[in-house]
Coordinates of N, CA, C and O in Angstrom, one line a residue:
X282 N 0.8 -1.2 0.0 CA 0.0 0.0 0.0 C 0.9 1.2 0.0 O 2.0 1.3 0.3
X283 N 0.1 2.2 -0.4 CA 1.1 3.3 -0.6 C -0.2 5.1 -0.1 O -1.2 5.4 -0.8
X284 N 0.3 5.7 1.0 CA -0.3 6.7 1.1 C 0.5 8.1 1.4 O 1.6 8.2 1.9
X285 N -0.5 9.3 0.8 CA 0.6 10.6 0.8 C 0.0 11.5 -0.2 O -1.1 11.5 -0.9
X286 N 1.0 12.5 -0.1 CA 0.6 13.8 -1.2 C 1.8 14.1 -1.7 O 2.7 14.8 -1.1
X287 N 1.9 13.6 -2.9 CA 3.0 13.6 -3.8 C 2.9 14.9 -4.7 O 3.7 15.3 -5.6
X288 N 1.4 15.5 -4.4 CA 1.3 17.1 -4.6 C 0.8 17.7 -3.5 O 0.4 17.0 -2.6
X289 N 0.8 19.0 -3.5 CA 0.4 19.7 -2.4 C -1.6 19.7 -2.2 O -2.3 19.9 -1.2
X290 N -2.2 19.4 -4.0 CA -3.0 19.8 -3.8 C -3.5 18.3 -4.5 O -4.3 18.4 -5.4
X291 N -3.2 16.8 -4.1 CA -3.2 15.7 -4.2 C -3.3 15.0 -3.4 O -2.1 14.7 -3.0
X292 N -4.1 14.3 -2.7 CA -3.8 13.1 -1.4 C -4.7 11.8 -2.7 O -5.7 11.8 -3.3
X293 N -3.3 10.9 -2.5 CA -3.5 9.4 -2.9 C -3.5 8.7 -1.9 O -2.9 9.2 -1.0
X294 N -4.1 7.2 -1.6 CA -4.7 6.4 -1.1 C -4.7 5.0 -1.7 O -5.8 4.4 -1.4
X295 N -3.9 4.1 -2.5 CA -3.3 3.0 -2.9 C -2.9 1.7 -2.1 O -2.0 1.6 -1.3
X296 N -3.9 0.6 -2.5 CA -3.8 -0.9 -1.5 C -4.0 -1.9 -2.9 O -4.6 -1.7 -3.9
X297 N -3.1 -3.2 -2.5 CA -3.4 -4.2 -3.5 C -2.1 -4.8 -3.0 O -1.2 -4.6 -2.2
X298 N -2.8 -6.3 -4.1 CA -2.3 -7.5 -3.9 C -2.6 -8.6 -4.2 O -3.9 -8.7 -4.1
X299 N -2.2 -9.6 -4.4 CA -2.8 -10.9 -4.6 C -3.7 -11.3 -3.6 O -3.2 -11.0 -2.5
X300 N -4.8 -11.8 -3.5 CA -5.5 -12.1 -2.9 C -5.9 -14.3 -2.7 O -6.7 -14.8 -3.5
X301 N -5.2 -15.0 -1.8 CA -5.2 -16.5 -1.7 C -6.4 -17.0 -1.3 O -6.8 -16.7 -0.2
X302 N -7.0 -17.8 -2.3 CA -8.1 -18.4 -1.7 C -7.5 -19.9 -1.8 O -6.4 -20.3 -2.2
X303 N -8.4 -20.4 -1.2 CA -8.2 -22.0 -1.0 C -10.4 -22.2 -0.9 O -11.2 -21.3 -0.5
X304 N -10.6 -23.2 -1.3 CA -12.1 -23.6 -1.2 C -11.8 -25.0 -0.9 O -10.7 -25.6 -1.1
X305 N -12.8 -25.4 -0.4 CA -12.9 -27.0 0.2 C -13.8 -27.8 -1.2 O -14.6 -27.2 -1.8
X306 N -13.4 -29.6 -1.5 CA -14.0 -30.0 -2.2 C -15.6 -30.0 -2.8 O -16.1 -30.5 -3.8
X307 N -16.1 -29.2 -1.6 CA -17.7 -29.4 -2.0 C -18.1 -28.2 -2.5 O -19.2 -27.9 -2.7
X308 N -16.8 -27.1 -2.6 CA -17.2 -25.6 -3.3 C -17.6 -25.5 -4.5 O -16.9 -26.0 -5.3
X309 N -18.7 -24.9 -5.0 CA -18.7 -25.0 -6.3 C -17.7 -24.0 -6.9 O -18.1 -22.8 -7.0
X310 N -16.9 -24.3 -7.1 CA -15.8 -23.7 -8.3 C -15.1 -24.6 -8.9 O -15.0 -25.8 -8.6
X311 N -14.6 -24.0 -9.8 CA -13.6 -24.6 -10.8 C -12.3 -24.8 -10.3 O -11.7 -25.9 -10.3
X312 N -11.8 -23.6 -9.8 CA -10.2 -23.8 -9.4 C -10.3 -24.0 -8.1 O -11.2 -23.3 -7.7
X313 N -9.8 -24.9 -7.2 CA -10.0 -24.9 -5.5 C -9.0 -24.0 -4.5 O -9.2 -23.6 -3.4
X314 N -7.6 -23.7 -5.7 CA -6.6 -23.2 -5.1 C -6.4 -21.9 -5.9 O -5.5 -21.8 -6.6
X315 N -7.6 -20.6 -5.7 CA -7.2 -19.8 -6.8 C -6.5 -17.9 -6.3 O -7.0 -17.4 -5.2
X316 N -5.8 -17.4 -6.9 CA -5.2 -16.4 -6.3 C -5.5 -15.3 -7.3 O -5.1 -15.2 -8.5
X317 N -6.4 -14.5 -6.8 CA -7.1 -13.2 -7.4 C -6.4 -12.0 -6.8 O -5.7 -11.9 -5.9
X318 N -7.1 -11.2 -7.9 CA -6.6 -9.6 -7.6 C -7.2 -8.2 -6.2 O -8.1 -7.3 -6.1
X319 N -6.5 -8.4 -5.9 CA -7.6 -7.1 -4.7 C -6.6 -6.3 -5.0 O -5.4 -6.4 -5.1
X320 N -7.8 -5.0 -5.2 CA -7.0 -3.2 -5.0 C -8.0 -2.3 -4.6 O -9.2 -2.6 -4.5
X321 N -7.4 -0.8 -4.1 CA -8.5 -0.7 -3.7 C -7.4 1.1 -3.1 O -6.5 1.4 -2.3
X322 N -8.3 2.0 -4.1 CA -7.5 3.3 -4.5 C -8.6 4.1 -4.1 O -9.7 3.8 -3.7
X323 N -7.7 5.5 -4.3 CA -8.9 6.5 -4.0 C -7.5 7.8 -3.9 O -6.6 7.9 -3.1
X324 N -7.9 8.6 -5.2 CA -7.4 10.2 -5.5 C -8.4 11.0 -5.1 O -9.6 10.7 -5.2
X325 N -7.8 12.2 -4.8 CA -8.3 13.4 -4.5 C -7.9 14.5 -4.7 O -7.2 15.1 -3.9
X326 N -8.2 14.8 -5.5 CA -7.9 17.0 -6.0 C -8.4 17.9 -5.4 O -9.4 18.4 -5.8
X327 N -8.0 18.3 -4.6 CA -8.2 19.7 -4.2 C -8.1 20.9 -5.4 O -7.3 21.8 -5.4
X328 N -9.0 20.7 -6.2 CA -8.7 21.9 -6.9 C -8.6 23.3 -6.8 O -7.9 24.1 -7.5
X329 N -9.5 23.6 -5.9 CA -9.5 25.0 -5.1 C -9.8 24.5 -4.1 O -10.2 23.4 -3.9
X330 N -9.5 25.7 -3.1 CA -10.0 25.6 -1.8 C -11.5 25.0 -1.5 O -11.7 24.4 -0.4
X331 N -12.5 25.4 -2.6 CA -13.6 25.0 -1.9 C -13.8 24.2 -3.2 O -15.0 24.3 -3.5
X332 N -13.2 23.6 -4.1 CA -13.5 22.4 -5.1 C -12.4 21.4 -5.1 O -11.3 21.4 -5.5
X333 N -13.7 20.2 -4.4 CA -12.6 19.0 -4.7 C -13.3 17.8 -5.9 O -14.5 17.8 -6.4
X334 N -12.3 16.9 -6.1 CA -12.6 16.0 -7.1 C -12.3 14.7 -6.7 O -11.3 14.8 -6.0
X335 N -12.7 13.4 -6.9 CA -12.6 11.9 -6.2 C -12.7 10.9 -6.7 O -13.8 10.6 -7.1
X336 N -12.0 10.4 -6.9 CA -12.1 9.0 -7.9 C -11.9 7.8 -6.9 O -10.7 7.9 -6.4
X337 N -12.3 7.1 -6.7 CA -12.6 5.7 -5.9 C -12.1 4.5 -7.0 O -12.2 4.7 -8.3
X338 N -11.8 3.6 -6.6 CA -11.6 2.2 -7.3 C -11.8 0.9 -6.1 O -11.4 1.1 -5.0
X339 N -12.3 0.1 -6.3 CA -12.2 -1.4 -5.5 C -12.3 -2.3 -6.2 O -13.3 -2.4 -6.9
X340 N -11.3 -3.5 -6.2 CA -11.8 -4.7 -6.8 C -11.3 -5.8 -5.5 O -10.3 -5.7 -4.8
X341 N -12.6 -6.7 -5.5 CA -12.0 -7.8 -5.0 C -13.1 -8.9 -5.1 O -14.2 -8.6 -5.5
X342 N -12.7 -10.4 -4.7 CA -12.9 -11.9 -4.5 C -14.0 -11.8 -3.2 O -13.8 -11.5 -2.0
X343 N -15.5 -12.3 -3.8 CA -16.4 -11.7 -2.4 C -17.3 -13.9 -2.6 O -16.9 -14.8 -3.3
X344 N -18.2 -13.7 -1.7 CA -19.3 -14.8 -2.0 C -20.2 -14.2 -2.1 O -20.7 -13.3 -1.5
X345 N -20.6 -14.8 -3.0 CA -22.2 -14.1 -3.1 C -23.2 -14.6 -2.5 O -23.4 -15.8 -2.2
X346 N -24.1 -13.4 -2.5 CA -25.0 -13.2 -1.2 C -26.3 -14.8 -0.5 O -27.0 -15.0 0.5
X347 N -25.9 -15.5 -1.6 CA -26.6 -17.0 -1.6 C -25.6 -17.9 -1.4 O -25.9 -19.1 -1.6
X348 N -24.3 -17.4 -0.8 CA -23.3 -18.6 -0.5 C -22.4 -19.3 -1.1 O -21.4 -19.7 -0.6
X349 N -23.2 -19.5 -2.6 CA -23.4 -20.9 -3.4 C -22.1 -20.6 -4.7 O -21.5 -21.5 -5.2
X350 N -22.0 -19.4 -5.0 CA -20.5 -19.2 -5.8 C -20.0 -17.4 -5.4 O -20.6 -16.4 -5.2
X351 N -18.9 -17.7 -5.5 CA -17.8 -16.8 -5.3 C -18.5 -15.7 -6.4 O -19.6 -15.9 -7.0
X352 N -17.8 -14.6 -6.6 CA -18.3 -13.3 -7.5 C -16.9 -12.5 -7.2 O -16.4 -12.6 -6.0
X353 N -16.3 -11.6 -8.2 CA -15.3 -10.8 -8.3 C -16.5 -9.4 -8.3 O -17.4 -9.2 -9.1
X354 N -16.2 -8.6 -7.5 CA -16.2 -7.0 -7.3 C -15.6 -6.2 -8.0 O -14.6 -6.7 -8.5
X355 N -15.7 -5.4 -8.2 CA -15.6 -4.0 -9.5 C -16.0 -3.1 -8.9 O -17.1 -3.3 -8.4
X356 N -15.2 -1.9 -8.9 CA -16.8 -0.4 -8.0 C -15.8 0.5 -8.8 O -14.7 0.1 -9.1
X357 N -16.3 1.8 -9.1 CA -15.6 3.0 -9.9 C -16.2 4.0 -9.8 O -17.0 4.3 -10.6
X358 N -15.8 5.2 -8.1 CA -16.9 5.8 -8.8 C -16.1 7.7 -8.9 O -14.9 7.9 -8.5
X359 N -16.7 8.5 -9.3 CA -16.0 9.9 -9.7 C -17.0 11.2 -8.6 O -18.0 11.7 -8.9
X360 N -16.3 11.3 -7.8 CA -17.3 12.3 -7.1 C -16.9 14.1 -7.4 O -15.8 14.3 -7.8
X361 N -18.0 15.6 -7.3 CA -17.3 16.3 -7.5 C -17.9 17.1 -5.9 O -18.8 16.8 -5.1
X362 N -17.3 17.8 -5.9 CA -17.7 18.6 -4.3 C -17.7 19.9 -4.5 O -16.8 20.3 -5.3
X363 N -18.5 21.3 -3.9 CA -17.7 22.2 -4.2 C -18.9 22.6 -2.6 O -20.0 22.2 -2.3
X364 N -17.9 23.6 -1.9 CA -18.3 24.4 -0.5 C -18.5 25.6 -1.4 O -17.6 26.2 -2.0
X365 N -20.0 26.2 -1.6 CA -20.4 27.6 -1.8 C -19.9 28.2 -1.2 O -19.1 29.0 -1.6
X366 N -20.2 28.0 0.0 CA -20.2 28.9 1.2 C -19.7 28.2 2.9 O -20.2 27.1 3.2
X367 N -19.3 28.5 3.4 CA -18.8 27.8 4.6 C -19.7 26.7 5.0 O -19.2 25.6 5.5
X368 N -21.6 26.9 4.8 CA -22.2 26.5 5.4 C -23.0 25.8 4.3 O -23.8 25.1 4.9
X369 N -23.2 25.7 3.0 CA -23.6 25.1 1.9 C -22.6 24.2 1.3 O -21.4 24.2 1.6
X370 N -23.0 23.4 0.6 CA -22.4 22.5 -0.5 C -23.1 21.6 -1.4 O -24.1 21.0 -1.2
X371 N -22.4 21.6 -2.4 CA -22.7 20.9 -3.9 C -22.0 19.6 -4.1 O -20.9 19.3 -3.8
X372 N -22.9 18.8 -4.6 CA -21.8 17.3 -4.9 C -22.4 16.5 -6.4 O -23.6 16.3 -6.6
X373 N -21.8 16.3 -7.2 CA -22.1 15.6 -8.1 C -21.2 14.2 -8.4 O -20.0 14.1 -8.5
X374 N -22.2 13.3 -8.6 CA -21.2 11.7 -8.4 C -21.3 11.0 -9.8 O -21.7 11.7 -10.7
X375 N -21.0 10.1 -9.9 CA -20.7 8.8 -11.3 C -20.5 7.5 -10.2 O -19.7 7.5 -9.2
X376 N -21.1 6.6 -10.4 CA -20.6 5.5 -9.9 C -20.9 4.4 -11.0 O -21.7 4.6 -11.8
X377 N -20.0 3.1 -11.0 CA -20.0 1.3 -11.9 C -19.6 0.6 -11.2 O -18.4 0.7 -10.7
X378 N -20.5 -0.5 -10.8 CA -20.2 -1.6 -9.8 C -20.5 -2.5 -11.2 O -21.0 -2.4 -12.3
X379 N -20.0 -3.6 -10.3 CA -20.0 -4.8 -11.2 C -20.1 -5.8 -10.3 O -19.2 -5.8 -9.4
X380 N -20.8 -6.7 -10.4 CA -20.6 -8.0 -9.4 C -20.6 -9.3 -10.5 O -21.7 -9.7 -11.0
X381 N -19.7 -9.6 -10.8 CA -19.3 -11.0 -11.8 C -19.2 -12.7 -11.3 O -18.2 -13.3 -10.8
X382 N -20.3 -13.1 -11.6 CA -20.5 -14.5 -11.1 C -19.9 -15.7 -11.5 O -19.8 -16.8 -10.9
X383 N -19.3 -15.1 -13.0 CA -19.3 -16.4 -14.2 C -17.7 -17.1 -13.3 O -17.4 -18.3 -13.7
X384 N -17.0 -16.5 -12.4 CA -15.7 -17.2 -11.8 C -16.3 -18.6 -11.6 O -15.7 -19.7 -11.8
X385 N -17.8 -18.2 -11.1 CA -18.1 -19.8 -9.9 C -18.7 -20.9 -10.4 O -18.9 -20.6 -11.6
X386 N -19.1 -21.7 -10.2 CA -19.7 -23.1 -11.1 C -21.0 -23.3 -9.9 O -20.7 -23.5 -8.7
X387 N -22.3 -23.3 -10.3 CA -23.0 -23.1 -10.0 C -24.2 -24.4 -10.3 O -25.4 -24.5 -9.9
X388 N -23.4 -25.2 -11.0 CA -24.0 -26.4 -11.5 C -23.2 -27.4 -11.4 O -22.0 -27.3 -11.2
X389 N -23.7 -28.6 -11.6 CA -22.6 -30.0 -11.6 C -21.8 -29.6 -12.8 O -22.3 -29.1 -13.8
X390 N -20.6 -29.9 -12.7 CA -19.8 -30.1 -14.4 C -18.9 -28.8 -14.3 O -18.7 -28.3 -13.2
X391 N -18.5 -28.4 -15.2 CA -17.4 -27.0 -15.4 C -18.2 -26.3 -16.1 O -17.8 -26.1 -17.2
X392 N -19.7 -25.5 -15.8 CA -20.1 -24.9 -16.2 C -20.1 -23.8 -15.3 O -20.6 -24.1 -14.2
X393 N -19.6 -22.4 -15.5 CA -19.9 -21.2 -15.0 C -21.4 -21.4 -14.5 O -22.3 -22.2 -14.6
X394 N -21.0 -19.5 -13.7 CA -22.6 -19.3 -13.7 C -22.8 -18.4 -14.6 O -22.1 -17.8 -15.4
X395 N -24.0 -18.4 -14.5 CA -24.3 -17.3 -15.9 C -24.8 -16.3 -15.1 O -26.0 -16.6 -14.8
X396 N -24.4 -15.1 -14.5 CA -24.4 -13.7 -13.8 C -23.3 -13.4 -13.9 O -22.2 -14.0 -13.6
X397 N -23.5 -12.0 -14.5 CA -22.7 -10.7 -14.5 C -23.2 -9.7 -14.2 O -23.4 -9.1 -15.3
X398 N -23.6 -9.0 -13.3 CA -24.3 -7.7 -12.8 C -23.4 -6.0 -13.0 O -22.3 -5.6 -12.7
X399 N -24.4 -5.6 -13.5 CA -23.4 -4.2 -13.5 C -24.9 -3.2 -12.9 O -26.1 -3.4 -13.1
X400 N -24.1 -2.0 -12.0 CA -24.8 -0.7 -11.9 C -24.5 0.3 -12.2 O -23.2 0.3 -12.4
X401 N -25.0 1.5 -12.5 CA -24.8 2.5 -12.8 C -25.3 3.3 -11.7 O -26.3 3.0 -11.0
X402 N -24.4 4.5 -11.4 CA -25.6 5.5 -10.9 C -25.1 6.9 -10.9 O -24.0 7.0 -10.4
X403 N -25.8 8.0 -11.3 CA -26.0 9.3 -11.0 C -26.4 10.0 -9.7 O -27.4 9.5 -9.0
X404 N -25.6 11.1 -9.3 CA -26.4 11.6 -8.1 C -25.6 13.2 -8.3 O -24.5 13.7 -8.6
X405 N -27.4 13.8 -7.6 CA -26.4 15.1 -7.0 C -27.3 15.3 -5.2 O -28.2 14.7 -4.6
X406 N -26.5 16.1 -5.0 CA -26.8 16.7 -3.2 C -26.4 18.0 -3.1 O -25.6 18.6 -3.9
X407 N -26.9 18.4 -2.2 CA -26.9 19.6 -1.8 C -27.1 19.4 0.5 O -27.8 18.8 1.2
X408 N -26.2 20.2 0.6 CA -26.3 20.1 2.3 C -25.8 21.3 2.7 O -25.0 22.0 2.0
X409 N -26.3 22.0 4.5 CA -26.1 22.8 4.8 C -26.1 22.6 6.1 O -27.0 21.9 6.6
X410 N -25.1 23.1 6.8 CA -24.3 22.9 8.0 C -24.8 24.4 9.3 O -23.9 25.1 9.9
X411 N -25.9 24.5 9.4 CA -26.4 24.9 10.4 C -25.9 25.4 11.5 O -26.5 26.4 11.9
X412 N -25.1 25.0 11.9 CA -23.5 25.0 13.2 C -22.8 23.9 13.1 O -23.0 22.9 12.4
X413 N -21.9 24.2 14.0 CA -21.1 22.7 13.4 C -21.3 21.6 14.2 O -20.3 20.9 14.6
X414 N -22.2 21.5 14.5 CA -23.5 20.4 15.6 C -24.6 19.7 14.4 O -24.9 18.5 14.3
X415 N -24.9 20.5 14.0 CA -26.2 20.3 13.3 C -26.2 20.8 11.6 O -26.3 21.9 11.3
X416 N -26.0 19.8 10.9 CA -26.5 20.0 9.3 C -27.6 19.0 8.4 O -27.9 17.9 8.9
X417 N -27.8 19.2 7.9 CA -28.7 18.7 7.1 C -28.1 18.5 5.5 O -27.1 19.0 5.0
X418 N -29.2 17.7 4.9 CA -28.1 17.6 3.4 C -29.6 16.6 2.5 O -30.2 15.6 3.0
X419 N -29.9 17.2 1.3 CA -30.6 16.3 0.1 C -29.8 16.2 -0.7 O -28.9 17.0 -1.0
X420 N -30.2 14.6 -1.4 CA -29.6 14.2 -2.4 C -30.8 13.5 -3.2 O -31.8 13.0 -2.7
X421 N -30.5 13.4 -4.4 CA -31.1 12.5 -5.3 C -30.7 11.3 -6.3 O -29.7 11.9 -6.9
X422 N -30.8 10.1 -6.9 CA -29.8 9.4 -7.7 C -30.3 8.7 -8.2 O -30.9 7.8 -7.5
X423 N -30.3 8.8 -9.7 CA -30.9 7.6 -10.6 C -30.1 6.8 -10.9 O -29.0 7.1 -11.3
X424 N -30.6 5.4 -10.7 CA -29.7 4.3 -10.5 C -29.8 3.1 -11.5 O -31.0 2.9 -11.6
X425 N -29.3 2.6 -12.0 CA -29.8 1.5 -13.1 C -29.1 0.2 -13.1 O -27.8 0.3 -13.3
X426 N -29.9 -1.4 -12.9 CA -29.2 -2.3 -12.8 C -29.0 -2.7 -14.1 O -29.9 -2.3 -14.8
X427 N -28.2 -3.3 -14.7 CA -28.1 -4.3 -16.0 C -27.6 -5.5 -16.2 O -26.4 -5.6 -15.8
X428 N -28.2 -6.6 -16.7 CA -27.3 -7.7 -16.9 C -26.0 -7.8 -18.1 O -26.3 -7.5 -19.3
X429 N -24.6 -8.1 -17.8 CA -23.9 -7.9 -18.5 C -23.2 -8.6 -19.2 O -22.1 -8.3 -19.6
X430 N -24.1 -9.9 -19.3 CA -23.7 -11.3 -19.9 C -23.9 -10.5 -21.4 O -24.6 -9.5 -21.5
X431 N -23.1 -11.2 -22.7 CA -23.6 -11.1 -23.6 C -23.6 -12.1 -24.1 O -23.4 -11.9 -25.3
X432 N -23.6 -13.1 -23.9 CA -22.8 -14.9 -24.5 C -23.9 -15.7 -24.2 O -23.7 -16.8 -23.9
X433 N -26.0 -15.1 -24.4 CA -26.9 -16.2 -23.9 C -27.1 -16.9 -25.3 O -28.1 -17.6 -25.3
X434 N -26.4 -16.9 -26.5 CA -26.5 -17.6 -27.4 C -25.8 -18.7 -27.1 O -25.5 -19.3 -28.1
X435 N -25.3 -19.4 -26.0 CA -24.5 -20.7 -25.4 C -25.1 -21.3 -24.6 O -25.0 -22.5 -24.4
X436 N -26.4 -20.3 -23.7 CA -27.2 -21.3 -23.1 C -28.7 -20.5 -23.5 O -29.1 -19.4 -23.4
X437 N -29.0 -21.3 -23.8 CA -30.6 -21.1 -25.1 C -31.5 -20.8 -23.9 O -32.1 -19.7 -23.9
X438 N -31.7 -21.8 -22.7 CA -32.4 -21.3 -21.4 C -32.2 -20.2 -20.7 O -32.8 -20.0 -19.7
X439 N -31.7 -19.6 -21.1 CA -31.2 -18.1 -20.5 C -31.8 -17.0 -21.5 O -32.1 -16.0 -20.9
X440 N -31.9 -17.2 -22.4 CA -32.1 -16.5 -23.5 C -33.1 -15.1 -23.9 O -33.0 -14.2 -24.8
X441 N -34.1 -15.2 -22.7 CA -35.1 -14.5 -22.7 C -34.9 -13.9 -20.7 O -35.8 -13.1 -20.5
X442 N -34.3 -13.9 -19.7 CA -34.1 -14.3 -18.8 C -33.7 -12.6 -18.0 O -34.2 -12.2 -17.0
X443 N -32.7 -11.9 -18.9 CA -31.7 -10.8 -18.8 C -32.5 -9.8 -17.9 O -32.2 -9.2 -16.8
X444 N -33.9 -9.6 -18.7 CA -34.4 -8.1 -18.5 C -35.4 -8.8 -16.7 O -35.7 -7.9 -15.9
X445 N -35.8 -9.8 -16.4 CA -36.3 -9.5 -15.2 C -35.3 -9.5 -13.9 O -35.7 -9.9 -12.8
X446 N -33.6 -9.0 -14.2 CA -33.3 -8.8 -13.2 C -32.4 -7.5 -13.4 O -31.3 -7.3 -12.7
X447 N -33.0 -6.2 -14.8 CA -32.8 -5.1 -15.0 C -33.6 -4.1 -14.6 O -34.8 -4.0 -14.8
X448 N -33.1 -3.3 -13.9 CA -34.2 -1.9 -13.2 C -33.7 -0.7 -13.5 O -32.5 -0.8 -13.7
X449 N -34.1 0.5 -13.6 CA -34.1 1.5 -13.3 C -35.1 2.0 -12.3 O -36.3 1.9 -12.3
X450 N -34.1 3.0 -11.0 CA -35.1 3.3 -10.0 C -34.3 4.8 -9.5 O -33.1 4.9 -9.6
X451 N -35.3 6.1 -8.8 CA -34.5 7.0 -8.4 C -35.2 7.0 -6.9 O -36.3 6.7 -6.5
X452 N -34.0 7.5 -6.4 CA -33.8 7.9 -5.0 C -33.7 9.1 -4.5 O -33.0 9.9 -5.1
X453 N -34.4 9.7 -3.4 CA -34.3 11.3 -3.1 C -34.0 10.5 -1.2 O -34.2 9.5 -0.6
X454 N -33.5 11.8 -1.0 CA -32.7 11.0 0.6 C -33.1 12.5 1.0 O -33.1 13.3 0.0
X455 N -33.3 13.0 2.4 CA -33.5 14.0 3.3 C -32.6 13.3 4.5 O -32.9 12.2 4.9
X456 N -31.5 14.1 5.1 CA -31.2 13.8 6.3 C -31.0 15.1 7.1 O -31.2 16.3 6.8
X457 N -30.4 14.5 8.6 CA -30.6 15.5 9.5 C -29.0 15.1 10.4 O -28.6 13.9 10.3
X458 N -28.6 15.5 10.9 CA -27.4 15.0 11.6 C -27.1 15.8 12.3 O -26.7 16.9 12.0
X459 N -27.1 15.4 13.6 CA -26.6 16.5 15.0 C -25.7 15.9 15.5 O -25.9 14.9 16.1
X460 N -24.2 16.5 15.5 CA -23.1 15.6 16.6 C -23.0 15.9 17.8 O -23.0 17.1 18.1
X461 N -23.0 15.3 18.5 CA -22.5 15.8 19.8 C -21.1 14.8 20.6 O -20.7 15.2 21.7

């Protein structure tokens, strides 16, 4: 890993490495002994005093949420920030996750799974900081899931399958936050 400001108006944030799995005979996977990639970054610009900029990265080797096969992680996302005013602020984001299933074997035999998940999402916010006890902050974000197989010409059963696990949905958030 590596952290610091190799500019004045730069803080980087760098982790990675091979990542050792080992699975037991009854895992469904293909490889039992397999050694994947984890990283996991994050830049930031200070472009002015009251404008910053953020780029995020993560990948890693997860189980997915049914147990039953492993899934590689992907996340990407681009934030922008700007302080109006001491007590106001602006943010505009980009985010791509990806959750990829096809690593795991999900069936008897050396057949992958057939999941590849990708999201999207847009957002902006706005928040204001009351005292420095109490601020508040809205946001909004349209978000979109997609299947990211494109290979269902290989399994004919799949074929029609894609779009009932595709959404588009937006989100409006109101919060309140008091520290003490």
């Amino acid at each position: 890993g590596l952290e610091g400001k190799p500019l004045k108006w730069l803080t980087v944030k760098l982790s990675g490495g091979p990542d050792f799995r080992y699975y037991n005979p009854m895992a469904p996977v293909n490889d039992r002994s397999l050694v994947t990639y984890y990283g996991d970054a994050s830049l930031t610009a200070n472009i002015t005093s009251s404008h910053s900029l953020t780029f995020a990265y993560k990948a890693w080797q997860w189980v997915s949420s049914t147990g039953k096969v492993p899934e590689f992680d992907s996340s990407y996302s681009l934030n922008y920030h700007w302080n109006a005013t001491k007590q106001l602020g602006f943010d505009l984001g980009g985010k791509f996750q990806e959750a990829n299933f096809t690593r795991g074997n999900d069936l008897a035999g050396s057949a992958p799974s057939w999941r590849d998940d990708g999201f999207y999402s847009i957002s902006a916010g706005v928040s204001y900081a009351f005292t420095p006890h109490l601020n508040t902050s809205l946001t909004y974000a349209y978000n979109m899931g997609r299947d990211l197989l494109d290979n269902y010409h290989q399994v004919p059963s799949l074929a029609n399958t894609s779009s009932y696990r595709e959404f588009n949905d937006q989100q409006v958030s109101l919060a309140v936050q008091f520290k003490f």
